[in-house]
Amino acid sequence: MLATGGDCIKLWDLNDFKLQQIFPSKLGSSVQSLSWSNNGGCLGSFSSGSTEVSLRAIRDSSSLELPPIKASSSVRAVDHAHKAACYLAVAESSGRVVVWDAKQLTSKKSFQDQVSNGQNDRWICKDVEDVPVIK
């Protein structure tokens, strides 16, 4: 599946590129970012100005909206861990990054004023050496 965002989220079949599902964005705002889990089972997204990350379980042509992750300030970015499907990093406008367990909706680790991405999902901080987050 391919997910696209804008005034709504659209899921497309990669074999024939036919539209499979459409989900409205929260509060009519445009979808700012999308992130698939590495197993393709969960889609995380947020809308402009939102303090929540919407989660949706996806399976073939059906889906289920899950409880959202609630950030302490506006969400700026979301990204699933590349090796662990249940972990989702949420960057907030306050400069804080929180790594969430999307299955249990619990925060696992947070960093203040350390926002960047590396090639390896084990590191999510900038200007800090050897800070393991997820193995």
Short mmCIF file of N, CA and C in Angstrom, two decimals:
data_model
loop_
_atom_site.label_atom_id
_atom_site.label_comp_id
_atom_site.label_asym_id
_atom_site.label_seq_id
_atom_site.Cartn_x
_atom_site.Cartn_y
_atom_site.Cartn_z
N MET A 1 0.84 -1.19 0.00
CA MET A 1 0.00 0.00 0.00
C MET A 1 0.88 1.24 0.00
N LEU A 2 0.34 2.26 -0.61
CA LEU A 2 0.96 3.58 -0.63
C LEU A 2 0.00 4.53 0.07
N ALA A 3 0.52 5.36 0.98
CA ALA A 3 -0.31 6.34 1.66
C ALA A 3 0.08 7.74 1.20
N THR A 4 -0.91 8.58 0.93
CA THR A 4 -0.66 9.97 0.59
C THR A 4 -1.51 10.84 1.52
N GLY A 5 -1.01 12.04 1.79
CA GLY A 5 -1.72 12.95 2.68
C GLY A 5 -2.00 14.27 1.98
N GLY A 6 -2.85 15.04 2.56
CA GLY A 6 -3.28 16.35 2.05
C GLY A 6 -4.48 16.76 2.87
N ASP A 7 -5.61 16.99 2.23
CA ASP A 7 -6.82 17.30 2.98
C ASP A 7 -7.43 16.03 3.60
N CYS A 8 -6.90 14.87 3.20
CA CYS A 8 -7.30 13.58 3.76
C CYS A 8 -6.14 12.60 3.54
N ILE A 9 -6.29 11.41 4.08
CA ILE A 9 -5.29 10.35 3.85
C ILE A 9 -5.90 9.37 2.87
N LYS A 10 -5.13 9.03 1.84
CA LYS A 10 -5.59 8.07 0.84
C LYS A 10 -4.63 6.90 0.81
N LEU A 11 -5.19 5.70 0.76
CA LEU A 11 -4.39 4.48 0.62
C LEU A 11 -4.60 3.91 -0.76
N TRP A 12 -3.49 3.60 -1.43
CA TRP A 12 -3.51 3.13 -2.81
C TRP A 12 -2.91 1.74 -2.90
N ASP A 13 -3.47 0.90 -3.76
CA ASP A 13 -2.91 -0.43 -4.03
C ASP A 13 -1.70 -0.28 -4.93
N LEU A 14 -0.58 -0.85 -4.55
CA LEU A 14 0.64 -0.71 -5.35
C LEU A 14 0.65 -1.57 -6.62
N ASN A 15 -0.23 -2.55 -6.70
CA ASN A 15 -0.27 -3.40 -7.90
C ASN A 15 -0.97 -2.71 -9.07
N ASP A 16 -2.11 -2.09 -8.79
CA ASP A 16 -2.87 -1.46 -9.87
C ASP A 16 -3.08 0.05 -9.67
N PHE A 17 -2.55 0.58 -8.56
CA PHE A 17 -2.65 2.00 -8.21
C PHE A 17 -4.09 2.50 -8.12
N LYS A 18 -4.98 1.60 -7.72
CA LYS A 18 -6.37 1.99 -7.48
C LYS A 18 -6.53 2.43 -6.03
N LEU A 19 -7.38 3.43 -5.84
CA LEU A 19 -7.67 3.95 -4.51
C LEU A 19 -8.39 2.88 -3.69
N GLN A 20 -7.88 2.61 -2.49
CA GLN A 20 -8.47 1.58 -1.63
C GLN A 20 -9.29 2.15 -0.48
N GLN A 21 -8.75 3.17 0.18
CA GLN A 21 -9.43 3.75 1.34
C GLN A 21 -9.13 5.25 1.43
N ILE A 22 -10.07 5.99 2.04
CA ILE A 22 -9.89 7.41 2.30
C ILE A 22 -10.27 7.68 3.75
N PHE A 23 -9.42 8.46 4.45
CA PHE A 23 -9.70 8.84 5.83
C PHE A 23 -9.62 10.36 5.92
N PRO A 24 -10.60 11.00 6.55
CA PRO A 24 -10.53 12.46 6.70
C PRO A 24 -9.43 12.83 7.69
N SER A 25 -8.85 14.02 7.53
CA SER A 25 -7.88 14.51 8.50
C SER A 25 -8.64 15.02 9.72
N LYS A 26 -7.94 15.15 10.81
CA LYS A 26 -8.55 15.63 12.05
C LYS A 26 -8.85 17.13 11.95
N LEU A 27 -10.01 17.53 12.39
CA LEU A 27 -10.43 18.93 12.46
C LEU A 27 -10.33 19.68 11.13
N GLY A 28 -10.34 18.96 10.02
CA GLY A 28 -10.31 19.60 8.72
C GLY A 28 -8.96 20.19 8.32
N SER A 29 -7.93 19.98 9.13
CA SER A 29 -6.59 20.49 8.80
C SER A 29 -5.91 19.54 7.83
N SER A 30 -4.91 20.05 7.13
CA SER A 30 -4.19 19.20 6.19
C SER A 30 -3.25 18.26 6.93
N VAL A 31 -3.07 17.08 6.38
CA VAL A 31 -2.17 16.08 6.95
C VAL A 31 -0.74 16.53 6.67
N GLN A 32 0.06 16.67 7.71
CA GLN A 32 1.42 17.18 7.58
C GLN A 32 2.44 16.08 7.32
N SER A 33 2.22 14.90 7.89
CA SER A 33 3.20 13.82 7.75
C SER A 33 2.55 12.47 8.02
N LEU A 34 3.11 11.46 7.38
CA LEU A 34 2.67 10.07 7.53
C LEU A 34 3.87 9.20 7.84
N SER A 35 3.66 8.13 8.57
CA SER A 35 4.73 7.18 8.83
C SER A 35 4.15 5.77 8.95
N TRP A 36 4.64 4.87 8.09
CA TRP A 36 4.25 3.46 8.14
C TRP A 36 5.15 2.72 9.11
N SER A 37 4.61 1.77 9.84
CA SER A 37 5.46 0.86 10.61
C SER A 37 6.17 -0.05 9.63
N ASN A 38 7.27 -0.65 10.06
CA ASN A 38 8.06 -1.47 9.14
C ASN A 38 7.31 -2.70 8.64
N ASN A 39 6.30 -3.15 9.36
CA ASN A 39 5.52 -4.30 8.91
C ASN A 39 4.27 -3.89 8.13
N GLY A 40 4.07 -2.59 7.93
CA GLY A 40 2.93 -2.09 7.18
C GLY A 40 1.60 -2.20 7.90
N GLY A 41 1.62 -2.53 9.19
CA GLY A 41 0.39 -2.73 9.92
C GLY A 41 -0.16 -1.51 10.63
N CYS A 42 0.65 -0.46 10.76
CA CYS A 42 0.19 0.74 11.47
C CYS A 42 0.63 1.98 10.73
N LEU A 43 -0.28 2.92 10.60
CA LEU A 43 0.00 4.20 9.95
C LEU A 43 -0.16 5.30 10.99
N GLY A 44 0.89 6.08 11.19
CA GLY A 44 0.84 7.22 12.09
C GLY A 44 0.76 8.50 11.28
N SER A 45 0.01 9.49 11.74
CA SER A 45 -0.10 10.76 11.01
C SER A 45 -0.47 11.87 11.98
N PHE A 46 -0.22 13.11 11.54
CA PHE A 46 -0.68 14.25 12.31
C PHE A 46 -1.08 15.36 11.36
N SER A 47 -1.97 16.21 11.85
CA SER A 47 -2.46 17.34 11.07
C SER A 47 -1.82 18.62 11.56
N SER A 48 -1.89 19.62 10.74
CA SER A 48 -1.31 20.93 11.03
C SER A 48 -1.80 21.47 12.37
N GLY A 49 -0.87 21.86 13.24
CA GLY A 49 -1.21 22.45 14.53
C GLY A 49 -1.69 21.48 15.59
N SER A 50 -1.70 20.19 15.30
CA SER A 50 -2.24 19.20 16.22
C SER A 50 -1.25 18.81 17.31
N THR A 51 -1.78 18.45 18.46
CA THR A 51 -0.96 17.89 19.54
C THR A 51 -1.18 16.39 19.66
N GLU A 52 -1.85 15.81 18.67
CA GLU A 52 -2.11 14.36 18.67
C GLU A 52 -1.56 13.71 17.42
N VAL A 53 -1.08 12.49 17.60
CA VAL A 53 -0.68 11.65 16.47
C VAL A 53 -1.76 10.59 16.31
N SER A 54 -2.39 10.58 15.16
CA SER A 54 -3.43 9.59 14.88
C SER A 54 -2.77 8.28 14.48
N LEU A 55 -3.32 7.20 14.98
CA LEU A 55 -2.82 5.86 14.64
C LEU A 55 -3.95 5.06 14.02
N ARG A 56 -3.61 4.29 13.00
CA ARG A 56 -4.60 3.47 12.31
C ARG A 56 -3.98 2.12 12.00
N ALA A 57 -4.65 1.06 12.44
CA ALA A 57 -4.22 -0.30 12.09
C ALA A 57 -4.76 -0.60 10.70
N ILE A 58 -3.88 -1.07 9.81
CA ILE A 58 -4.24 -1.32 8.41
C ILE A 58 -4.03 -2.79 8.11
N ARG A 59 -5.02 -3.38 7.46
CA ARG A 59 -4.89 -4.76 6.99
C ARG A 59 -5.67 -4.91 5.70
N ASP A 60 -4.95 -5.15 4.63
CA ASP A 60 -5.55 -5.30 3.31
C ASP A 60 -6.49 -4.13 3.01
N SER A 61 -7.77 -4.39 2.85
CA SER A 61 -8.71 -3.31 2.50
C SER A 61 -9.50 -2.81 3.70
N SER A 62 -9.10 -3.19 4.91
CA SER A 62 -9.81 -2.72 6.09
C SER A 62 -8.85 -1.99 7.02
N SER A 63 -9.41 -1.20 7.91
CA SER A 63 -8.59 -0.46 8.87
C SER A 63 -9.40 -0.19 10.13
N LEU A 64 -8.67 0.16 11.18
CA LEU A 64 -9.31 0.45 12.46
C LEU A 64 -8.57 1.63 13.08
N GLU A 65 -9.31 2.68 13.45
CA GLU A 65 -8.68 3.82 14.11
C GLU A 65 -8.35 3.43 15.54
N LEU A 66 -7.11 3.68 15.94
CA LEU A 66 -6.63 3.36 17.28
C LEU A 66 -6.61 4.61 18.14
N PRO A 67 -6.51 4.46 19.46
CA PRO A 67 -6.40 5.66 20.30
C PRO A 67 -5.16 6.47 19.90
N PRO A 68 -5.26 7.80 19.94
CA PRO A 68 -4.13 8.64 19.51
C PRO A 68 -3.04 8.75 20.57
N ILE A 69 -1.87 9.14 20.13
CA ILE A 69 -0.78 9.52 21.03
C ILE A 69 -0.93 11.01 21.28
N LYS A 70 -0.89 11.43 22.55
CA LYS A 70 -1.08 12.83 22.90
C LYS A 70 0.25 13.45 23.29
N ALA A 71 0.68 14.41 22.48
CA ALA A 71 1.94 15.11 22.74
C ALA A 71 1.68 16.29 23.68
N SER A 72 2.76 16.80 24.28
CA SER A 72 2.61 17.94 25.21
C SER A 72 2.63 19.28 24.48
N SER A 73 3.06 19.30 23.21
CA SER A 73 3.00 20.51 22.39
C SER A 73 2.76 20.09 20.94
N SER A 74 2.65 21.04 20.03
CA SER A 74 2.35 20.72 18.62
C SER A 74 3.35 19.71 18.06
N VAL A 75 2.84 18.78 17.30
CA VAL A 75 3.68 17.75 16.68
C VAL A 75 4.33 18.32 15.43
N ARG A 76 5.63 18.06 15.26
CA ARG A 76 6.38 18.53 14.10
C ARG A 76 6.77 17.41 13.15
N ALA A 77 6.94 16.20 13.69
CA ALA A 77 7.35 15.07 12.84
C ALA A 77 7.02 13.76 13.56
N VAL A 78 6.78 12.72 12.76
CA VAL A 78 6.60 11.36 13.29
C VAL A 78 7.40 10.41 12.43
N ASP A 79 7.92 9.36 13.05
CA ASP A 79 8.67 8.36 12.30
C ASP A 79 8.68 7.06 13.08
N HIS A 80 8.23 5.98 12.45
CA HIS A 80 8.31 4.66 13.07
C HIS A 80 9.76 4.17 13.04
N ALA A 81 10.11 3.39 14.06
CA ALA A 81 11.43 2.76 14.07
C ALA A 81 11.50 1.78 12.91
N HIS A 82 12.65 1.67 12.29
CA HIS A 82 12.78 0.83 11.11
C HIS A 82 12.89 -0.65 11.45
N LYS A 83 13.28 -0.97 12.66
CA LYS A 83 13.45 -2.38 13.04
C LYS A 83 12.42 -2.87 14.04
N ALA A 84 11.69 -1.97 14.67
CA ALA A 84 10.71 -2.35 15.68
C ALA A 84 9.40 -1.64 15.38
N ALA A 85 8.44 -2.37 14.85
CA ALA A 85 7.19 -1.79 14.35
C ALA A 85 6.39 -1.05 15.41
N CYS A 86 6.54 -1.39 16.67
CA CYS A 86 5.70 -0.77 17.69
C CYS A 86 6.22 0.58 18.17
N TYR A 87 7.45 0.96 17.82
CA TYR A 87 8.01 2.22 18.32
C TYR A 87 7.84 3.36 17.32
N LEU A 88 7.43 4.51 17.85
CA LEU A 88 7.17 5.69 17.04
C LEU A 88 7.81 6.90 17.72
N ALA A 89 8.67 7.61 17.00
CA ALA A 89 9.28 8.83 17.53
C ALA A 89 8.41 10.01 17.14
N VAL A 90 8.13 10.87 18.10
CA VAL A 90 7.31 12.06 17.88
C VAL A 90 8.14 13.28 18.27
N ALA A 91 8.41 14.16 17.31
CA ALA A 91 9.12 15.41 17.57
C ALA A 91 8.09 16.50 17.81
N GLU A 92 8.26 17.22 18.92
CA GLU A 92 7.30 18.25 19.31
C GLU A 92 7.88 19.65 19.07
N SER A 93 7.01 20.64 18.98
CA SER A 93 7.45 22.02 18.74
C SER A 93 8.30 22.56 19.88
N SER A 94 8.21 21.96 21.04
CA SER A 94 9.01 22.38 22.20
C SER A 94 10.47 21.97 22.06
N GLY A 95 10.78 21.16 21.03
CA GLY A 95 12.14 20.65 20.85
C GLY A 95 12.33 19.29 21.46
N ARG A 96 11.31 18.76 22.07
CA ARG A 96 11.38 17.45 22.72
C ARG A 96 11.04 16.36 21.72
N VAL A 97 11.76 15.23 21.81
CA VAL A 97 11.45 14.04 21.03
C VAL A 97 11.07 12.94 22.01
N VAL A 98 9.93 12.31 21.78
CA VAL A 98 9.46 11.24 22.66
C VAL A 98 9.32 9.97 21.82
N VAL A 99 9.91 8.89 22.31
CA VAL A 99 9.76 7.59 21.67
C VAL A 99 8.63 6.87 22.38
N TRP A 100 7.60 6.51 21.62
CA TRP A 100 6.39 5.89 22.16
C TRP A 100 6.32 4.43 21.76
N ASP A 101 5.73 3.63 22.63
CA ASP A 101 5.32 2.27 22.28
C ASP A 101 3.88 2.43 21.80
N ALA A 102 3.66 2.31 20.51
CA ALA A 102 2.34 2.56 19.93
C ALA A 102 1.32 1.50 20.31
N LYS A 103 1.76 0.31 20.70
CA LYS A 103 0.82 -0.74 21.13
C LYS A 103 0.27 -0.43 22.52
N GLN A 104 1.15 -0.02 23.42
CA GLN A 104 0.75 0.23 24.80
C GLN A 104 0.43 1.69 25.08
N LEU A 105 0.70 2.58 24.09
CA LEU A 105 0.50 4.03 24.24
C LEU A 105 1.22 4.58 25.46
N THR A 106 2.47 4.14 25.63
CA THR A 106 3.30 4.61 26.72
C THR A 106 4.58 5.20 26.14
N SER A 107 5.08 6.26 26.78
CA SER A 107 6.35 6.82 26.34
C SER A 107 7.48 5.98 26.93
N LYS A 108 8.49 5.73 26.11
CA LYS A 108 9.62 4.90 26.53
C LYS A 108 10.85 5.72 26.85
N LYS A 109 11.05 6.82 26.13
CA LYS A 109 12.24 7.64 26.32
C LYS A 109 11.95 9.01 25.74
N SER A 110 12.51 10.05 26.33
CA SER A 110 12.36 11.39 25.76
C SER A 110 13.68 12.13 25.82
N PHE A 111 13.83 13.05 24.88
CA PHE A 111 15.02 13.87 24.77
C PHE A 111 14.58 15.31 24.55
N GLN A 112 15.25 16.24 25.18
CA GLN A 112 14.92 17.65 25.01
C GLN A 112 15.94 18.32 24.10
N ASP A 113 15.48 19.14 23.17
CA ASP A 113 16.34 19.92 22.26
C ASP A 113 17.32 19.04 21.49
N GLN A 114 16.89 17.87 21.08
CA GLN A 114 17.76 16.95 20.36
C GLN A 114 16.98 16.34 19.20
N VAL A 115 16.78 17.08 18.14
CA VAL A 115 15.97 16.59 17.03
C VAL A 115 16.81 16.40 15.78
N SER A 116 16.97 15.19 15.35
CA SER A 116 17.57 14.86 14.05
C SER A 116 17.40 13.36 13.85
N ASN A 117 17.65 12.90 12.64
CA ASN A 117 17.53 11.48 12.34
C ASN A 117 18.85 10.96 11.81
N GLY A 118 19.22 9.77 12.21
CA GLY A 118 20.42 9.13 11.70
C GLY A 118 20.05 8.04 10.73
N GLN A 119 21.06 7.39 10.16
CA GLN A 119 20.81 6.28 9.24
C GLN A 119 20.38 5.05 10.01
N ASN A 120 20.66 5.01 11.28
CA ASN A 120 20.34 3.86 12.11
C ASN A 120 19.29 4.29 13.13
N ASP A 121 18.18 3.59 13.22
CA ASP A 121 17.10 4.02 14.09
C ASP A 121 17.44 3.88 15.57
N ARG A 122 18.63 3.38 15.91
CA ARG A 122 19.02 3.29 17.30
C ARG A 122 19.42 4.65 17.86
N TRP A 123 19.62 5.65 17.02
CA TRP A 123 20.07 6.96 17.46
C TRP A 123 19.11 8.02 16.95
N ILE A 124 18.64 8.84 17.84
CA ILE A 124 17.69 9.86 17.41
C ILE A 124 18.10 11.25 17.89
N CYS A 125 19.23 11.37 18.55
CA CYS A 125 19.68 12.66 19.07
C CYS A 125 20.81 13.21 18.22
N LYS A 126 20.92 14.54 18.18
CA LYS A 126 22.03 15.16 17.50
C LYS A 126 23.00 15.72 18.54
N ASP A 127 24.25 15.82 18.17
CA ASP A 127 25.28 16.37 19.04
C ASP A 127 25.43 15.62 20.36
N VAL A 128 24.96 14.41 20.41
CA VAL A 128 25.15 13.57 21.58
C VAL A 128 25.68 12.23 21.08
N GLU A 129 26.77 11.76 21.62
CA GLU A 129 27.35 10.51 21.17
C GLU A 129 26.84 9.35 22.00
N ASP A 130 26.67 8.23 21.35
CA ASP A 130 26.33 6.97 22.02
C ASP A 130 25.12 7.04 22.94
N VAL A 131 24.00 7.46 22.39
CA VAL A 131 22.76 7.51 23.16
C VAL A 131 21.81 6.46 22.57
N PRO A 132 21.89 5.22 23.04
CA PRO A 132 21.00 4.20 22.47
C PRO A 132 19.55 4.41 22.90
N VAL A 133 18.66 4.30 21.94
CA VAL A 133 17.23 4.43 22.23
C VAL A 133 16.56 3.08 22.12
N ILE A 134 16.69 2.45 20.97
CA ILE A 134 16.01 1.18 20.71
C ILE A 134 17.00 0.25 20.04
N LYS A 135 17.09 -0.95 20.51
CA LYS A 135 17.95 -1.94 19.84
C LYS A 135 17.10 -2.94 19.13
#
